[in-house]
Amino acid sequence: MNLDLIKDILVATVPLLIIFPSLFAFTTWLERKALARIQNRIGPNKVGIPCTRISLFGLGQPAADGIKMIFKEDIVPRGADRLFHLLAPILALIPAMLVLCFLPLDFSFFAFWDEGIAEDIKAVQSFALDGAVIFFFAITGLNTLAIFMAGWASRNKYSLLGGMRAIAQMVSYEIPLVLSAVIVVMYVGSLNAEKIVLAQDTLWFVFTPWGLAAFVIFFIAALAETNRSPFDLPEAESEIIAGYFTEYSGFKFALFFLGEYIAMFAISGLAVVLFLGGSLGPGVTVELVDGAKELESAFAGLPIIWLLAKIFALIAVMIWLRGTLPRLRVDQLMAFAWKFLLPLSILNILVAGFAYFIPQENIGPKVAVWTVSLGILYAAAKGLNSLNRADVKPREYKYAE
Amino acid sequence: MSILGAGIFKGMAVTLKNFVGSYFDKDRLTTNDYSWRPDDKLPQNAGEYPKEEGEQLSDTTTVTKYSRNFPMLLHDGGEPMDTVRCVACQICERECPPQCIYIEKDYDENGKYIKRPAVFDIDVSVCMSCQICVEVCPFDAIVMNSQFELSTPNRFGGLLLRRDDLLKSNDYYHQIHPEEASARDQKMAEEKAAKEAKKKAAAESAKKRAEEKAKAEAEAKAKDEAGGKTEDTE
Amino acid sequence: MTQEITFWVLAIIAVLGALVAVRRRNLIHGVFALMIFFAALAGLFLLLLAEFIAAVQILVYIGAVGILLLFAIMLTERVTGDDGRRVTARGWFWGLVAAVSVFIFLLLPAIQEADLPESAQSIQPSVKALGHKLMNPYVVTLEVLALLLAASLIGAVAAAQGVREKKEGTNDA
């Protein structure tokens, strides 16, 4: 084994393993404080720097939670499948961390520390697979396996049912997720994440009508894929205790939690890359170098700052939605996926396809095509909405009067 | 025709207002009234839990007038069981979704039903504060209290509130929920006035009819006598 | 050098996964071993620089076929294989003869006749080339497959709904 290979492996993986778990810790703190403020209370504000009385707005709370979870007793139900009980949280975590490799993260800010390392990282990070987007979806599909394993290995019929419902939800929402990403792939002509970012130099895809519809569908499906409110029926905290991971305690539960949040980061990252222009922003531009497009930034580290800023904006919207919306019932959830999002995403592909092939050189046809497509998509959404409307009547009391 | 998704956006605006407002407007934080005090001291009662059986601390001075917790029975002052509004009609018992209310009617010595509850238990560990009992009560007898320090060391009955625990006066209701209490009083006064007016109208019409009947009888009798007299002379 | 080591590791994982999948009494363990086999195959595709095929292998086989197998197993009994039923069939000798003869007479000549290029670098299957081939020579196959899938989807929905009984008479207005 040559040392270069080991160095390459370490350089490619260690930044990810350091940055994203610490972002995870920060996100749990942010979520608890933000949800608390939305619900008219203060979140955790006592734990700051450990062993002192300095409470920095509760920023030490994630560390305290982590330490608590490590020291908890690990309970495995009697008669449960011990091997699967152990493997399920690991299998939930691995796909989430693996797909982080496919995002076009640019670690050239290491140049502040050492020029040599920056060159090595750049050489390894041109990891840009030609099929990055489809690898992303393939590996996100492995989450369903982990949930099934968790539900099955608990030897608890309610966990198994919860796991089945969770799998049904995730499989149904994968289709609108992939179909709305197809539009971007169609426009760019490549599955490569870097090329998709470079193709958005003039206009981010979210500002086109079909791109906006695709972004909304992608975001809703991403909420459902990561079992986030309002689609968190499988782990409805106040209702079924924890659904498919009821029987997990201590560190295994922490691993599930970690896997869920990192999956949130990964899918937000993909949404940012596909629709919101990835690392582009003020200070980061696309230049033509030797006939090929390349990313130029004002100073090293700005692209990843923009990417993380946009990911955090999306995560803030996810937390906001969690504090706002009530949970969907399972039949409402499935109806929403199959009867609303799926037809809308197929129609979106058609509309985007037509708009791609109609020549829009001048401003006149462009405006016309855009307004017509916006109108078609909005009318379709309203139509599907009224088709699926459930009839609710006001509550009537049988025994009074 | 509303914009698709308008409800979601309106909801998000409300939560954003809550989020931003909770930094500036300390009144919003209803359950955290002590953590932002400058000297960081707790108020008198916070943190003390009842040590003896039957002791309940009053804590309703620290919540706002909008907070609700579990139901209470109203009485109009004086001796509670003399002026209690509840007549034990059992409508709230039947409509309660988790069935946490248990009512027994009160009978006097002869076995006749008096309009009071003998037993009125609410199991507050079951109650979900849905306020359906408040909505359906025809006598405005049950309303929501805002007392939240209900913890007790008694596992087996500490959270079962009996009739005497639930009886609170109308003045107390005015103290904790002033707007709602005055609205309710006004509604009751209007209903009573309407009933009085209807009774008076009914009494007047009855009196008028009685007068007319008396007049008609008098006329008939007069005619009879007149007729009888003429008959006599024949 | 690393390519050879990777190939051997993946191949051994694949064969072991397939063996466990076939021999294991516990059906759930068997299905997960089968998925390990699929994952090792995807790794082998990656070694051949066929990224798209590898991704589609994971997406379809592990993500869809595997889940389908798990759902189907949920509907069977005695999934964990705890009872002491006899697993090996009585005619194992002739089965073994059939398997070995298939290998010798069909697979071995095919493997020996295959003409492989020197390294994987000269073939570069790209998604664009795949797409072109699907559209130009093989478009009819594509459409027939799409029709087949649509038919199976409609059949699945019809089978799931069950037979509808015709209601006579009573039609509430």
Short mmCIF file of C-alpha atoms in Angstrom, two decimals, chain C:
data_model
loop_
_atom_site.label_atom_id
_atom_site.label_comp_id
_atom_site.label_asym_id
_atom_site.label_seq_id
_atom_site.Cartn_x
_atom_site.Cartn_y
_atom_site.Cartn_z
CA MET C 1 -2.28 -3.33 -8.70
CA THR C 2 -4.99 -1.67 -6.63
CA GLN C 3 -7.44 -2.51 -9.37
CA GLU C 4 -6.68 -6.20 -9.04
CA ILE C 5 -6.99 -6.16 -5.29
CA THR C 6 -10.27 -4.27 -5.54
CA PHE C 7 -11.56 -6.72 -8.10
CA TRP C 8 -10.74 -9.72 -5.96
CA VAL C 9 -12.24 -8.20 -2.84
CA LEU C 10 -15.46 -7.30 -4.63
CA ALA C 11 -15.67 -10.68 -6.34
CA ILE C 12 -15.24 -12.55 -3.08
CA ILE C 13 -17.88 -10.39 -1.40
CA ALA C 14 -20.23 -11.05 -4.30
CA VAL C 15 -19.79 -14.79 -4.24
CA LEU C 16 -20.09 -14.96 -0.46
CA GLY C 17 -23.20 -12.82 -0.54
CA ALA C 18 -24.80 -15.05 -3.15
CA LEU C 19 -23.91 -18.19 -1.20
CA VAL C 20 -25.36 -16.81 2.02
CA ALA C 21 -28.46 -15.68 0.16
CA VAL C 22 -29.06 -19.14 -1.18
CA ARG C 23 -28.23 -21.21 1.89
CA ARG C 24 -29.59 -19.12 4.75
CA ARG C 25 -32.71 -20.34 6.56
CA ASN C 26 -33.74 -16.91 7.69
CA LEU C 27 -35.34 -15.25 4.67
CA ILE C 28 -34.65 -11.69 5.76
CA HIS C 29 -30.98 -12.45 6.20
CA GLY C 30 -31.02 -14.03 2.77
CA VAL C 31 -32.51 -10.98 1.13
CA PHE C 32 -30.01 -8.67 2.74
CA ALA C 33 -27.17 -10.93 1.65
CA LEU C 34 -28.59 -10.73 -1.87
CA MET C 35 -28.46 -6.96 -1.61
CA ILE C 36 -24.82 -7.16 -0.59
CA PHE C 37 -24.32 -9.17 -3.76
CA PHE C 38 -25.99 -6.45 -5.81
CA ALA C 39 -23.83 -3.81 -4.18
CA ALA C 40 -20.67 -5.80 -4.97
CA LEU C 41 -21.84 -6.05 -8.58
CA ALA C 42 -22.29 -2.29 -8.65
CA GLY C 43 -18.74 -1.97 -7.40
CA LEU C 44 -17.55 -4.20 -10.23
CA PHE C 45 -19.37 -2.01 -12.71
CA LEU C 46 -17.60 0.98 -11.23
CA LEU C 47 -14.28 -0.75 -11.77
CA LEU C 48 -15.16 -0.96 -15.44
CA LEU C 49 -15.83 2.82 -15.38
CA ALA C 50 -19.51 2.27 -16.19
CA GLU C 51 -20.82 4.83 -13.68
CA PHE C 52 -24.33 5.07 -15.00
CA ILE C 53 -24.85 1.32 -14.98
CA ALA C 54 -23.50 1.10 -11.45
CA ALA C 55 -25.83 3.83 -10.26
CA VAL C 56 -28.80 2.26 -12.00
CA GLN C 57 -27.89 -1.13 -10.53
CA ILE C 58 -28.07 0.32 -7.03
CA LEU C 59 -31.17 2.34 -7.76
CA VAL C 60 -33.14 -0.46 -9.38
CA TYR C 61 -31.90 -3.63 -7.80
CA ILE C 62 -31.26 -2.57 -4.26
CA GLY C 63 -33.69 0.29 -4.04
CA ALA C 64 -36.61 -1.25 -5.89
CA VAL C 65 -36.26 -4.99 -6.36
CA GLY C 66 -34.88 -5.49 -2.87
CA ILE C 67 -37.72 -3.57 -1.25
CA LEU C 68 -40.18 -5.53 -3.39
CA LEU C 69 -38.67 -8.78 -2.17
CA LEU C 70 -38.94 -7.60 1.42
CA PHE C 71 -42.59 -6.67 0.99
CA ALA C 72 -43.27 -10.06 -0.59
CA ILE C 73 -41.53 -11.82 2.28
CA MET C 74 -43.72 -9.94 4.73
CA LEU C 75 -46.67 -11.78 3.24
CA THR C 76 -45.22 -15.26 3.80
CA GLU C 77 -45.11 -17.32 6.96
CA ARG C 78 -42.21 -18.71 8.88
CA VAL C 79 -39.86 -16.06 7.71
CA THR C 80 -37.16 -16.54 10.30
CA GLY C 81 -36.72 -20.20 9.53
CA ASP C 82 -36.69 -21.22 13.17
CA ASP C 83 -38.44 -24.53 12.66
CA GLY C 84 -36.54 -27.67 12.01
CA ARG C 85 -37.75 -28.31 8.53
CA ARG C 86 -35.60 -30.09 6.05
CA VAL C 87 -34.05 -27.67 3.59
CA THR C 88 -31.88 -29.71 1.27
CA ALA C 89 -33.89 -31.37 -1.48
CA ARG C 90 -33.75 -35.11 -2.01
CA GLY C 91 -32.41 -34.94 -5.52
CA TRP C 92 -29.36 -32.85 -4.77
CA PHE C 93 -26.98 -35.02 -6.74
CA TRP C 94 -28.69 -34.55 -10.07
CA GLY C 95 -29.12 -30.84 -9.36
CA LEU C 96 -25.39 -30.59 -8.82
CA VAL C 97 -24.77 -32.45 -12.07
CA ALA C 98 -27.07 -30.07 -13.95
CA ALA C 99 -25.37 -26.97 -12.49
CA VAL C 100 -21.85 -28.20 -13.27
CA SER C 101 -22.79 -29.20 -16.81
CA VAL C 102 -24.36 -25.78 -17.47
CA PHE C 103 -21.15 -24.19 -16.32
CA ILE C 104 -18.91 -26.43 -18.43
CA PHE C 105 -20.92 -26.46 -21.62
CA LEU C 106 -22.45 -22.99 -21.74
CA LEU C 107 -20.55 -20.50 -19.62
CA LEU C 108 -16.96 -21.69 -20.02
CA PRO C 109 -16.88 -21.52 -23.84
CA ALA C 110 -18.56 -18.07 -23.68
CA ILE C 111 -15.93 -16.83 -21.25
CA GLN C 112 -13.08 -18.20 -23.30
CA GLU C 113 -14.36 -16.82 -26.60
CA ALA C 114 -14.90 -13.27 -25.27
CA ASP C 115 -12.60 -10.69 -26.75
CA LEU C 116 -11.68 -8.20 -24.10
CA PRO C 117 -9.67 -5.05 -24.77
CA GLU C 118 -6.42 -4.42 -22.93
CA SER C 119 -7.77 -2.10 -20.27
CA ALA C 120 -11.03 -0.50 -19.38
CA GLN C 121 -9.79 2.90 -20.48
CA SER C 122 -10.49 2.35 -24.15
CA ILE C 123 -14.20 1.83 -23.66
CA GLN C 124 -15.76 4.89 -22.09
CA PRO C 125 -19.49 4.38 -21.87
CA SER C 126 -20.98 7.75 -21.22
CA VAL C 127 -24.55 8.55 -20.49
CA LYS C 128 -24.79 10.57 -23.67
CA ALA C 129 -23.67 7.63 -25.81
CA LEU C 130 -26.13 5.39 -24.00
CA GLY C 131 -28.91 7.86 -24.65
CA HIS C 132 -28.04 8.11 -28.33
CA LYS C 133 -28.07 4.36 -28.72
CA LEU C 134 -31.41 4.09 -26.98
CA MET C 135 -32.95 6.66 -29.26
CA ASN C 136 -31.51 5.67 -32.60
CA PRO C 137 -31.21 1.94 -33.12
CA TYR C 138 -33.10 0.70 -30.08
CA VAL C 139 -36.05 3.04 -29.83
CA VAL C 140 -38.57 0.34 -30.70
CA THR C 141 -37.25 -1.86 -27.91
CA LEU C 142 -37.52 1.07 -25.56
CA GLU C 143 -41.13 1.73 -26.46
CA VAL C 144 -42.07 -1.94 -26.19
CA LEU C 145 -40.48 -2.10 -22.74
CA ALA C 146 -42.36 1.02 -21.72
CA LEU C 147 -45.63 -0.57 -22.86
CA LEU C 148 -44.78 -3.72 -20.95
CA LEU C 149 -44.12 -1.77 -17.79
CA ALA C 150 -47.33 0.21 -18.20
CA ALA C 151 -49.27 -3.03 -18.65
CA SER C 152 -47.75 -4.55 -15.54
CA LEU C 153 -48.50 -1.37 -13.55
CA ILE C 154 -52.15 -1.41 -14.63
CA GLY C 155 -52.31 -5.11 -13.86
CA ALA C 156 -50.86 -4.55 -10.42
CA VAL C 157 -53.38 -1.83 -9.63
CA ALA C 158 -56.22 -4.03 -10.90
CA ALA C 159 -55.00 -7.00 -8.89
CA ALA C 160 -54.68 -4.87 -5.77
CA GLN C 161 -58.20 -3.53 -6.05
CA GLY C 162 -59.77 -6.94 -6.27
CA VAL C 163 -62.90 -8.00 -8.04
CA ARG C 164 -65.70 -5.47 -7.84
CA GLU C 165 -69.14 -6.90 -7.26
CA LYS C 166 -71.87 -5.36 -9.30
CA LYS C 167 -74.43 -3.74 -7.04
CA GLU C 168 -78.00 -4.23 -8.19
CA GLY C 169 -80.77 -1.80 -7.64
CA THR C 170 -80.01 0.34 -4.65
CA ASN C 171 -78.73 3.63 -5.93
CA ASP C 172 -78.94 6.30 -3.29
CA ALA C 173 -79.65 9.61 -4.87
#
